[in-house]
Coordinates of N, CA and C in Angstrom, one line a residue:
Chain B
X1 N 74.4 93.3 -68.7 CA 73.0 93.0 -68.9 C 72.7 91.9 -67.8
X2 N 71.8 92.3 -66.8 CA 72.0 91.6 -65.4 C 70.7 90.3 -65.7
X3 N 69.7 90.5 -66.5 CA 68.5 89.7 -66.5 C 68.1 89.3 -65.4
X4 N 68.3 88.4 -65.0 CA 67.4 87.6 -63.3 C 68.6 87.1 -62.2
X5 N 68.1 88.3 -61.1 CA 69.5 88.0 -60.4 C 68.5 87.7 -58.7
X6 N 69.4 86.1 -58.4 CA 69.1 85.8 -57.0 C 70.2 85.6 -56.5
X7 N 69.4 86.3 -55.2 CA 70.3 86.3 -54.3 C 69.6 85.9 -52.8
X8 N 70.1 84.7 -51.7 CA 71.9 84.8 -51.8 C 71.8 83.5 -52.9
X9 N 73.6 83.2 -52.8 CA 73.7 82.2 -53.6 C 73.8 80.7 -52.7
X10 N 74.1 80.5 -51.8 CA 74.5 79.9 -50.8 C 73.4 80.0 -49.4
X11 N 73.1 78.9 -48.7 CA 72.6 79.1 -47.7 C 72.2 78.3 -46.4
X12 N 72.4 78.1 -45.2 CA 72.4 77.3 -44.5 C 71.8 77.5 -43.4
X13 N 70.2 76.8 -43.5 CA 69.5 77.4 -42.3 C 69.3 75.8 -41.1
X14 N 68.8 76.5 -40.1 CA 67.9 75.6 -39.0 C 66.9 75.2 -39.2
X15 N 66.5 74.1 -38.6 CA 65.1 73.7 -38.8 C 64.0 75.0 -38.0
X16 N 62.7 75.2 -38.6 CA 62.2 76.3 -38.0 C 63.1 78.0 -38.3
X17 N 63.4 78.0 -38.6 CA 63.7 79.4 -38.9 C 63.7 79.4 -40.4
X18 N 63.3 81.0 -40.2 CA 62.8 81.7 -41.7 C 63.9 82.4 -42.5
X19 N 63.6 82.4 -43.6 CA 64.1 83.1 -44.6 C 63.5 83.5 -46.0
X20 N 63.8 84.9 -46.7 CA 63.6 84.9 -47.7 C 65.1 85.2 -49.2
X21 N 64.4 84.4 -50.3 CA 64.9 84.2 -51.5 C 64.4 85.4 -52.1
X22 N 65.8 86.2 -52.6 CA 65.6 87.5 -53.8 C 65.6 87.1 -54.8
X23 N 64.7 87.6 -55.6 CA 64.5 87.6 -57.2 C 64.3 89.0 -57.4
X24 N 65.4 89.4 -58.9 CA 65.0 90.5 -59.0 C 65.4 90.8 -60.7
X25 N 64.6 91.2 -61.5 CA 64.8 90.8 -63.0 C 64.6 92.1 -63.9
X26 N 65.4 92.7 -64.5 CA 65.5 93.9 -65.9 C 64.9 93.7 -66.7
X27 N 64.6 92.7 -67.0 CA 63.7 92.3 -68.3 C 62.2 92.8 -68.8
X28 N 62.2 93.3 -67.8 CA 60.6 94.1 -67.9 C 59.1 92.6 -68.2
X29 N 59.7 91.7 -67.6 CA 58.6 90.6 -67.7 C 57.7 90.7 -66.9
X30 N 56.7 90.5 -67.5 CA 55.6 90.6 -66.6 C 54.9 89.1 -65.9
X31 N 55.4 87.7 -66.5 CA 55.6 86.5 -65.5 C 56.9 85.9 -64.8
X32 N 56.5 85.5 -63.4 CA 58.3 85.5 -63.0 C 57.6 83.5 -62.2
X33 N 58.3 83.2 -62.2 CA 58.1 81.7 -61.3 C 59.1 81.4 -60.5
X34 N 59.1 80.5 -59.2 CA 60.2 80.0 -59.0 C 60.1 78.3 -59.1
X35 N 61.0 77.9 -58.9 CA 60.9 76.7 -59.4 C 62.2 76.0 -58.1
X36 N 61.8 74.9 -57.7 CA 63.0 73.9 -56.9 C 63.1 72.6 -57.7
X37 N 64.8 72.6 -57.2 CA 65.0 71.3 -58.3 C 66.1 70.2 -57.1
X38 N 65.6 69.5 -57.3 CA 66.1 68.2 -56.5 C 66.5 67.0 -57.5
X39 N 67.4 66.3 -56.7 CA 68.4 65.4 -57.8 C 67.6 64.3 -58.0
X40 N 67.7 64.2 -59.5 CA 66.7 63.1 -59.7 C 65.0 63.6 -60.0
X41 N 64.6 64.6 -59.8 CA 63.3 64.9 -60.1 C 62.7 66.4 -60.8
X42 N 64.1 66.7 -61.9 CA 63.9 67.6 -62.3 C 63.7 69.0 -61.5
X43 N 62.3 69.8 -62.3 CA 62.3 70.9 -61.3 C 60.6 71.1 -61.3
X44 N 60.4 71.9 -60.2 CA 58.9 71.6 -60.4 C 58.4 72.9 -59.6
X45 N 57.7 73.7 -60.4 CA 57.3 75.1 -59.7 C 56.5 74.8 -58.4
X46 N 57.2 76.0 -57.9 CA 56.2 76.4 -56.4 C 55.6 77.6 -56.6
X47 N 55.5 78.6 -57.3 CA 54.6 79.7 -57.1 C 55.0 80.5 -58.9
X48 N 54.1 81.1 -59.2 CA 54.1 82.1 -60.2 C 53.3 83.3 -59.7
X49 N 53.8 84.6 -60.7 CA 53.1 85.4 -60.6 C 53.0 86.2 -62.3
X50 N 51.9 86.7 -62.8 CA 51.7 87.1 -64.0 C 51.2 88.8 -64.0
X51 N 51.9 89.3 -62.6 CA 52.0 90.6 -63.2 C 51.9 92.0 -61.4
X52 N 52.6 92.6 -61.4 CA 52.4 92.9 -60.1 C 51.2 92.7 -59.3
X53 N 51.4 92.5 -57.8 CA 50.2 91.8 -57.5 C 49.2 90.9 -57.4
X54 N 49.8 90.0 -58.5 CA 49.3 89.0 -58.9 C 49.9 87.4 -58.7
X55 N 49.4 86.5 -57.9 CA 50.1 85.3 -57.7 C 49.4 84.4 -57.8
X56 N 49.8 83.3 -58.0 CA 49.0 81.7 -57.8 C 50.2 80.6 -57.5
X57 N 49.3 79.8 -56.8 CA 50.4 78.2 -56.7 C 51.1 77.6 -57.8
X58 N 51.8 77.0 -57.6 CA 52.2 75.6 -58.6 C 52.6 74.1 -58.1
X59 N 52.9 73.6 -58.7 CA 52.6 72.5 -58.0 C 53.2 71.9 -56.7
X60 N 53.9 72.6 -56.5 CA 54.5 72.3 -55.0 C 54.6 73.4 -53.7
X61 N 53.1 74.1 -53.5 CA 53.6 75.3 -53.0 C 53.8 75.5 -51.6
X62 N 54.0 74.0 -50.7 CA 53.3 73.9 -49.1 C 54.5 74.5 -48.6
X63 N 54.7 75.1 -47.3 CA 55.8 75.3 -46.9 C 56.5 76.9 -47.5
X64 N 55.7 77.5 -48.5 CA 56.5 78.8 -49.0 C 55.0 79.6 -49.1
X65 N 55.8 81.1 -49.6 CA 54.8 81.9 -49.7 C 55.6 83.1 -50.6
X66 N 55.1 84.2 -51.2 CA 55.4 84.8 -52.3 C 54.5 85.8 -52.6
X67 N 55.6 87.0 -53.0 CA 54.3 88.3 -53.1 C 55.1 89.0 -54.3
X68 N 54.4 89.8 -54.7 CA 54.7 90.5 -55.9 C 54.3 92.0 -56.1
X69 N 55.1 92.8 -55.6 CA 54.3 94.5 -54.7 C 55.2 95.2 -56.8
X70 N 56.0 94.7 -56.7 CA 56.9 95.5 -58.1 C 56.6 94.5 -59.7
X71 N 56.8 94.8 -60.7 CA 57.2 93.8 -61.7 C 58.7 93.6 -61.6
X72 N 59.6 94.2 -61.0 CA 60.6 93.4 -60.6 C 60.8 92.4 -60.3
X73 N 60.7 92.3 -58.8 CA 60.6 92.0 -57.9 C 59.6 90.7 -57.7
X74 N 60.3 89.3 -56.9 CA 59.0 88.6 -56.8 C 60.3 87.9 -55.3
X75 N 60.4 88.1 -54.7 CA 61.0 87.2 -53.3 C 59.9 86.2 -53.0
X76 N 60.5 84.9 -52.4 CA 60.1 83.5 -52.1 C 60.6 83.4 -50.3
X77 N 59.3 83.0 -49.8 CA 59.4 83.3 -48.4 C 59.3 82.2 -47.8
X78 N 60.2 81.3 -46.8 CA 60.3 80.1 -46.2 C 60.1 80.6 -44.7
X79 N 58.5 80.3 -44.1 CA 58.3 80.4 -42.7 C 59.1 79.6 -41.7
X80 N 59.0 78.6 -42.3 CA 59.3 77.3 -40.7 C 60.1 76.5 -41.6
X81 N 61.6 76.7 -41.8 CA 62.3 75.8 -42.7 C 61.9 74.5 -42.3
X82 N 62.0 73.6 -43.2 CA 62.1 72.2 -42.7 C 63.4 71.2 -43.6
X83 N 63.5 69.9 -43.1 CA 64.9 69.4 -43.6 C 64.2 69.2 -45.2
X84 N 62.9 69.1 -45.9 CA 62.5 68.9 -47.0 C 62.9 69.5 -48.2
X85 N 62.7 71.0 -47.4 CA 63.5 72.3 -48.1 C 64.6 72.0 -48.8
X86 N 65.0 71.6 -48.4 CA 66.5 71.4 -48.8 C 66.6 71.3 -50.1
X87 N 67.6 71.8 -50.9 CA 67.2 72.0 -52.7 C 67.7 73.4 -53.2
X88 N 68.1 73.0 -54.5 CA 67.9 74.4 -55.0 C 67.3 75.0 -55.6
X89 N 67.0 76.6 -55.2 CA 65.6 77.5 -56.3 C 66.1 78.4 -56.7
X90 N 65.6 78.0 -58.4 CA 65.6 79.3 -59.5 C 64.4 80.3 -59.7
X91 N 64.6 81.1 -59.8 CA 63.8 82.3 -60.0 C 64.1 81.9 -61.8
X92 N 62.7 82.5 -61.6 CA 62.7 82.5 -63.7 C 61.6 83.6 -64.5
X93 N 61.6 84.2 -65.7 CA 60.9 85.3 -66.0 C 60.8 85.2 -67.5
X94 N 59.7 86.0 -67.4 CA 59.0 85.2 -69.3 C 57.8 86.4 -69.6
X95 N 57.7 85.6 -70.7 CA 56.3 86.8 -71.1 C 55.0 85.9 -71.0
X96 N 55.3 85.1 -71.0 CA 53.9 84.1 -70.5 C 53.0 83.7 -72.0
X97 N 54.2 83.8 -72.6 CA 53.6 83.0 -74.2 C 54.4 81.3 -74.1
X98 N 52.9 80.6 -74.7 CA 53.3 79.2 -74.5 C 54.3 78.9 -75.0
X99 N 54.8 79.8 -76.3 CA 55.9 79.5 -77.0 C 57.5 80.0 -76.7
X100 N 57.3 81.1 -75.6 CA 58.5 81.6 -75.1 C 59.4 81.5 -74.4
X101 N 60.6 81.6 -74.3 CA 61.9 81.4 -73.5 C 61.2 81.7 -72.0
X102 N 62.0 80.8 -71.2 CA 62.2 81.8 -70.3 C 63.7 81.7 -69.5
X103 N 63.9 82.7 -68.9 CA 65.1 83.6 -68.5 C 65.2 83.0 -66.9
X104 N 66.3 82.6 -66.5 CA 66.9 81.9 -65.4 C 67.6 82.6 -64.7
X105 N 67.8 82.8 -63.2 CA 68.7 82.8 -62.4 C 69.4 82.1 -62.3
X106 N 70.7 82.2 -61.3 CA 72.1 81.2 -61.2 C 71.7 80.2 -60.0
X107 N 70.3 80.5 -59.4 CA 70.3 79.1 -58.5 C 70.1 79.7 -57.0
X108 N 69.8 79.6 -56.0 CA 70.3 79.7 -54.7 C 70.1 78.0 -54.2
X109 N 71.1 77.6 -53.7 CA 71.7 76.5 -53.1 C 71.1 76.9 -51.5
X110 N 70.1 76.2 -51.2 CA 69.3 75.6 -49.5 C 69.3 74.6 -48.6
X111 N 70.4 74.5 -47.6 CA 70.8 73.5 -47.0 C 70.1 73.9 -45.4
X112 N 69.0 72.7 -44.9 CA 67.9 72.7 -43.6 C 68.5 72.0 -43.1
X113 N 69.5 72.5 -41.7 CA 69.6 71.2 -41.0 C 68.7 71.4 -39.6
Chain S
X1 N 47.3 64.5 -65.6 CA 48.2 66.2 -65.8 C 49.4 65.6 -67.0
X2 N 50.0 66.7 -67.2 CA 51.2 66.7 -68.2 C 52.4 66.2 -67.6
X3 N 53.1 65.9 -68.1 CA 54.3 64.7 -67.6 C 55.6 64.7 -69.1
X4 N 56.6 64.9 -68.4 CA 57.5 64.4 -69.4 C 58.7 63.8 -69.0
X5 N 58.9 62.1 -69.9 CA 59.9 61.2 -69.6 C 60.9 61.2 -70.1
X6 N 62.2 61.5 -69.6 CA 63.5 62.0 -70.4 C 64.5 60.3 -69.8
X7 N 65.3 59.7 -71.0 CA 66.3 58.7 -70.5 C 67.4 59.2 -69.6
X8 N 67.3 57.8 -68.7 CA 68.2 58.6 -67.3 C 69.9 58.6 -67.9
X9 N 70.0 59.3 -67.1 CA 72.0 59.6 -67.3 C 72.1 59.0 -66.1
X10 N 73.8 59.3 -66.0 CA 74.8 59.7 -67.1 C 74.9 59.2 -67.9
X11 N 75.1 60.0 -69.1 CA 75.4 59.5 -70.0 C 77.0 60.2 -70.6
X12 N 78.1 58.9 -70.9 CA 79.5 59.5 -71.2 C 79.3 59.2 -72.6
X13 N 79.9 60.0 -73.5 CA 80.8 59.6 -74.4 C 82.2 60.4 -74.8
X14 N 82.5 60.1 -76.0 CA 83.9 60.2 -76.2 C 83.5 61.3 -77.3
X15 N 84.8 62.6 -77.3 CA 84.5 63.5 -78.4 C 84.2 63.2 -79.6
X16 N 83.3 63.4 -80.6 CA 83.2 63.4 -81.7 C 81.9 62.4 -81.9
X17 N 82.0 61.9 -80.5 CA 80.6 60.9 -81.2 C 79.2 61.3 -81.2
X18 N 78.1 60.4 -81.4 CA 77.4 60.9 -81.5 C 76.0 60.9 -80.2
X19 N 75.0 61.8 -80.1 CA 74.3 62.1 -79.1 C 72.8 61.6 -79.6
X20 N 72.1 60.6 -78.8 CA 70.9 61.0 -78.6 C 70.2 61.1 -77.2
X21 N 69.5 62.2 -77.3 CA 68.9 62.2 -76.0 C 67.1 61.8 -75.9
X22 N 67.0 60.4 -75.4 CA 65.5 60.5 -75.7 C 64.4 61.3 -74.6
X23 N 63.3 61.8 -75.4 CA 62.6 62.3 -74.4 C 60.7 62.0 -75.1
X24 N 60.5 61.8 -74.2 CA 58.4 61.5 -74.6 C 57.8 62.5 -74.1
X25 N 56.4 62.5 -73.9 CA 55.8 63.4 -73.2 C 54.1 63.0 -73.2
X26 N 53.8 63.5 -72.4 CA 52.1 62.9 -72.2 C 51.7 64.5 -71.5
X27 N 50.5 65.0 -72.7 CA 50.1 66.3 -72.6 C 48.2 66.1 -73.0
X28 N 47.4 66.9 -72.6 CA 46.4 67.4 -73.4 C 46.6 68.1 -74.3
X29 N 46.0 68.4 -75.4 CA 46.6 69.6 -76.4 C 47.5 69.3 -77.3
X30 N 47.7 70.5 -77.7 CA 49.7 71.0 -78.7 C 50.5 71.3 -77.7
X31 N 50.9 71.2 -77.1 CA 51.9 71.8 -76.0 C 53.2 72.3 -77.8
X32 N 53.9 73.1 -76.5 CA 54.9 73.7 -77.1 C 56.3 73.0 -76.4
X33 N 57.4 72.7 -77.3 CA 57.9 71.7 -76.6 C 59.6 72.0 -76.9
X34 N 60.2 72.2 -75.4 CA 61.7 72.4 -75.3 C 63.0 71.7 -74.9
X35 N 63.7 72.4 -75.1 CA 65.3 71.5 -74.7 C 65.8 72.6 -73.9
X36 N 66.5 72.9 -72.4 CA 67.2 73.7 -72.2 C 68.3 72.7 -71.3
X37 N 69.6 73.9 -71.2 CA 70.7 73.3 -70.5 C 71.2 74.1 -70.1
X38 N 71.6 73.2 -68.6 CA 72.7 73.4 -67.3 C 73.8 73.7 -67.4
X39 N 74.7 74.4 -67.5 CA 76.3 74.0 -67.1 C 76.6 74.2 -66.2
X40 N 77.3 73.3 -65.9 CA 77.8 73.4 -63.8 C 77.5 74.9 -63.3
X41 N 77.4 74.7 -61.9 CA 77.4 76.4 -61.2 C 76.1 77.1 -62.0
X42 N 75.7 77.0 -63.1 CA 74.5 78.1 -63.7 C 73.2 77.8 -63.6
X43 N 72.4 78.7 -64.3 CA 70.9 78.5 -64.5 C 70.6 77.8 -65.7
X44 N 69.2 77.7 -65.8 CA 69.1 76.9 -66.7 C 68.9 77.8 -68.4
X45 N 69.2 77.7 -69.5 CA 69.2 78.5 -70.7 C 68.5 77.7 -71.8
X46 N 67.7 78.4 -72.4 CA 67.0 77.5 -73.7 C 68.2 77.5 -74.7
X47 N 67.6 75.8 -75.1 CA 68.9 75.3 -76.0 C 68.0 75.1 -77.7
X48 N 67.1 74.9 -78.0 CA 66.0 75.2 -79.0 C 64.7 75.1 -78.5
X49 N 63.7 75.2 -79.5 CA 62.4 74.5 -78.9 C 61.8 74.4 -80.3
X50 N 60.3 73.9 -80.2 CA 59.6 73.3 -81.4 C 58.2 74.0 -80.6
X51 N 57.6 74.6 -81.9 CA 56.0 74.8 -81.4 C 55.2 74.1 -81.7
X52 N 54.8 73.1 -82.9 CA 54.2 72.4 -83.6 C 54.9 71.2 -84.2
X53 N 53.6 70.5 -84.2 CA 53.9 69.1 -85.1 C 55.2 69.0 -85.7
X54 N 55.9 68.3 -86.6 CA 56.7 68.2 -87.3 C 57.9 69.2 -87.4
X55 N 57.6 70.9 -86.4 CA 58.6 71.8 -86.6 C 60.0 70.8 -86.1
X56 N 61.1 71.3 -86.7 CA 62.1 70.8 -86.3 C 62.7 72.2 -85.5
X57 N 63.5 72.0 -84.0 CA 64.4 72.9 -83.4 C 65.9 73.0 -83.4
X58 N 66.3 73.8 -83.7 CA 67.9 73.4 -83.7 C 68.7 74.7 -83.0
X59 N 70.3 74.5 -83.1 CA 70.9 75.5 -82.2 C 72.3 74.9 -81.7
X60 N 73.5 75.6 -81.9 CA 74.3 75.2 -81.3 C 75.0 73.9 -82.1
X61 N 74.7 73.2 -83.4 CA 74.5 71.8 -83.4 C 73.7 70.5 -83.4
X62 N 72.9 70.9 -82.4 CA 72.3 70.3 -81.6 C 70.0 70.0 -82.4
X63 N 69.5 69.2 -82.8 CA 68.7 69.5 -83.5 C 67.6 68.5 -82.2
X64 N 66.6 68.3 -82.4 CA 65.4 67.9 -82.3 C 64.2 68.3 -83.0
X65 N 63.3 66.9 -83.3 CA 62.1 66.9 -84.4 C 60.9 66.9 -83.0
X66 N 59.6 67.5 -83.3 CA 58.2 67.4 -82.7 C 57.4 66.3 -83.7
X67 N 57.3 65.2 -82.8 CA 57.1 63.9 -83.7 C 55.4 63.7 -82.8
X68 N 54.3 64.0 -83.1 CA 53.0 64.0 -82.5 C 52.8 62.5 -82.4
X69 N 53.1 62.2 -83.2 CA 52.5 60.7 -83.3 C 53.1 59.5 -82.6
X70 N 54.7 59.6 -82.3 CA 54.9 59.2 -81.3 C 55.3 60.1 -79.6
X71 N 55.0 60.9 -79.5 CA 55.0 62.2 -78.6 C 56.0 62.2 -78.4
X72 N 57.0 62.2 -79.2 CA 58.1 62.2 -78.8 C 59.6 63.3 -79.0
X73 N 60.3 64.0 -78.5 CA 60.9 65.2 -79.1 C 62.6 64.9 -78.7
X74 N 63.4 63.9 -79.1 CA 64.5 63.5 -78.9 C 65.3 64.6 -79.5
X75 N 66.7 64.9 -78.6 CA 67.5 65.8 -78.9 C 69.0 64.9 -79.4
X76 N 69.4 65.4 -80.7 CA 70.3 64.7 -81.4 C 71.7 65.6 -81.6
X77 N 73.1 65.4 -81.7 CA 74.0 66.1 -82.3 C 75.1 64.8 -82.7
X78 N 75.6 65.3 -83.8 CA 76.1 64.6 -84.8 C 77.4 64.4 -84.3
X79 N 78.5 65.5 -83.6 CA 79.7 65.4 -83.0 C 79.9 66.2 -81.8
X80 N 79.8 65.5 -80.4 CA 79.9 65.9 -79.5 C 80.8 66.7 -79.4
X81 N 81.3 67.6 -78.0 CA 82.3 68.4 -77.6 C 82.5 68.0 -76.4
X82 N 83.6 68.2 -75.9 CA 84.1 68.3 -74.5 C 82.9 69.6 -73.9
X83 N 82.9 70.7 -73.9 CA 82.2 71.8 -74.1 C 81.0 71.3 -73.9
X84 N 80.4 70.7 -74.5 CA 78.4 70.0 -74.0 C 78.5 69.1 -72.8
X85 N 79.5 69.0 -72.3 CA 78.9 68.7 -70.8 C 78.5 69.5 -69.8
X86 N 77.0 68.9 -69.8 CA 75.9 69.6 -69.3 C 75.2 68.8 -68.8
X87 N 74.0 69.2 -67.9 CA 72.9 68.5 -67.8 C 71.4 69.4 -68.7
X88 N 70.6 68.1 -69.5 CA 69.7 68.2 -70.4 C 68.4 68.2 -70.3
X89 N 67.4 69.1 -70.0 CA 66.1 69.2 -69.6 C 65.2 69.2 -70.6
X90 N 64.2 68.4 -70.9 CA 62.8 68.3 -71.8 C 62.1 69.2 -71.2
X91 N 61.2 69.7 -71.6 CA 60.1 70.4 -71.0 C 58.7 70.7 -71.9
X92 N 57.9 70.7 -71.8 CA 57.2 71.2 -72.5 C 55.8 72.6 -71.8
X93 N 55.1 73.1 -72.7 CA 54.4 74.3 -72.4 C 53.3 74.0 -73.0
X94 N 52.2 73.6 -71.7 CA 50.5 73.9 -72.7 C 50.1 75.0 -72.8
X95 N 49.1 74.7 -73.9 CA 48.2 76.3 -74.2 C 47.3 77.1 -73.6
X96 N 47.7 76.3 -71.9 CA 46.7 76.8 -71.0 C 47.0 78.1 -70.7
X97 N 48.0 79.0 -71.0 CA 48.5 80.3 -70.7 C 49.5 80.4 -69.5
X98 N 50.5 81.5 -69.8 CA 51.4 81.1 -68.3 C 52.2 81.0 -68.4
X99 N 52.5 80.0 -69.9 CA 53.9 78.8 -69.8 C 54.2 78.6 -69.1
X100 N 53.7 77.8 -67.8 CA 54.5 77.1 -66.8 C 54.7 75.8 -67.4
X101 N 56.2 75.7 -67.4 CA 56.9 74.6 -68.2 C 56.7 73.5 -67.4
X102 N 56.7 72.3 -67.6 CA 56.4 70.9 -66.8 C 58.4 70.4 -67.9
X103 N 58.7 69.9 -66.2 CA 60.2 69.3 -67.2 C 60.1 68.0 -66.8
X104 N 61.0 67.4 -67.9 CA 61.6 65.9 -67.0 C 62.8 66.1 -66.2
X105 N 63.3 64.9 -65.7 CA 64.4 64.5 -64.7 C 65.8 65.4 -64.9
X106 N 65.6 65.6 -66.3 CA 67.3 66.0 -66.8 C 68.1 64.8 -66.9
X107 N 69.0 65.1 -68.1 CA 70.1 64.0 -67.9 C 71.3 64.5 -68.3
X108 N 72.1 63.9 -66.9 CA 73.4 64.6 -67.2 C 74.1 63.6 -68.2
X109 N 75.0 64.6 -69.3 CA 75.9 64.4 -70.4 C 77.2 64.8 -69.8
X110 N 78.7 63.6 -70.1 CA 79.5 64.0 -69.8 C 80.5 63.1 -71.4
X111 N 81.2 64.5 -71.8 CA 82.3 64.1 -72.6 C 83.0 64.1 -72.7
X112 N 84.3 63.1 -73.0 CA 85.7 63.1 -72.5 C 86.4 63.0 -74.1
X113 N 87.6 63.4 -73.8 CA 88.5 63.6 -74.6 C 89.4 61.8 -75.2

């Protein structure tokens, strides 16, 4: 039972070069978020989406970008890394009830030098 | 906006004793209000949660009360484990739709033998 799987797990980029973060989820949910978490300040979303083709910001969205073409599928797209980046992001998926779980990835670990 | 204050870690103790984890929160609304947890290397997993006032959440051991009056949703267990070291997220969920969770800091728990 695979639920929300990111990939990669590991990653070490340059300043200015791009990359993108896989999210990819079985669960048939129709909300997915990502979220970065840095030591000491919890976690704090950068983007959601609530249903193919559908996206909005969250509170931290400068610097990324995010599309949602499948209900799978929601990839996290870093244009111009910067050393801020740096952090780890979870992918995460729910049904978008206030009362509901939501379902985690294992992390991808982002190191900008 | 919504905000939630969790007591900083680490926090050690010794097997068998006992846990409290304080956590507050400052919301508009009912928010719907959780506990999830870390174990090294993983994502993050819901550990209980509380939708209303006075619900109590439990799981694992592990309990917390939804206290409105002092906003407060502390996570309690009566006899630690080696096994619960983790790190411990507050979070809560307004009824704005979405459930995009707002968390606090986390605090890391470590148990020794």
């Amino acid at each position: 039972n695979a639920g929300v799987t990111q990939t990669p797990k590991f990653r070490i980029l340059k300043i200015g070069q791009s990359m993108t973060l896989q999210c990819t989820q079985d669960m048939n949910h129709n909300y997915m978020y990502w979220y970065r978490q840095d030591p000491g300040m919890g976690l704090k979303l950068i983007y959601y989406s609530v249903g193919a083709g559908i996206t909005d910001k969250g509170e931290v969205p400068n610097g990324y970008n995010v599309s949602r073409s499948t209900t799978e599928d929601f990839p996290l797209r870093l244009e111009l890394a910067a050393p801020s980046q740096t952090s780890v992001y979870f992918c995460a998926g729910g049904t978008g009830v206030s009362t509901g779980e939501l379902f985690f990835g294992e992390g991808s670990r982002l190191t900008v030098l | 906006g919504d905000s939630v204050t969790q007591m900083e870690g680490p926090v050690t103790l010794s097997e068998e004793a006992f846990l409290t984890i304080n956590c507050t929160y400052t919301a508009t609304g009912y928010p719907s209000l959780f506990w999830y947890v870390q174990y090294p290397g993983e994502g993050l997993q819901l550990l209980l949660k509380a939708t209303k006032a006075d619900d109590k959440g439990s799981n694992k051991g592990f309990e917390a009360t939804y206290r409105k009056e002092t906003t407060s949703f502390h996570l309690e267990k009566g006899s630690v484990q080696v096994s619960d070291s983790a790190v411990y997220f507050c979070a809560l969920s307004d009824r704005g739709g979405g459930n995009k969770l707002t968390f606090g800091t986390g605090t890391q728990l470590k148990v020794e033998l």
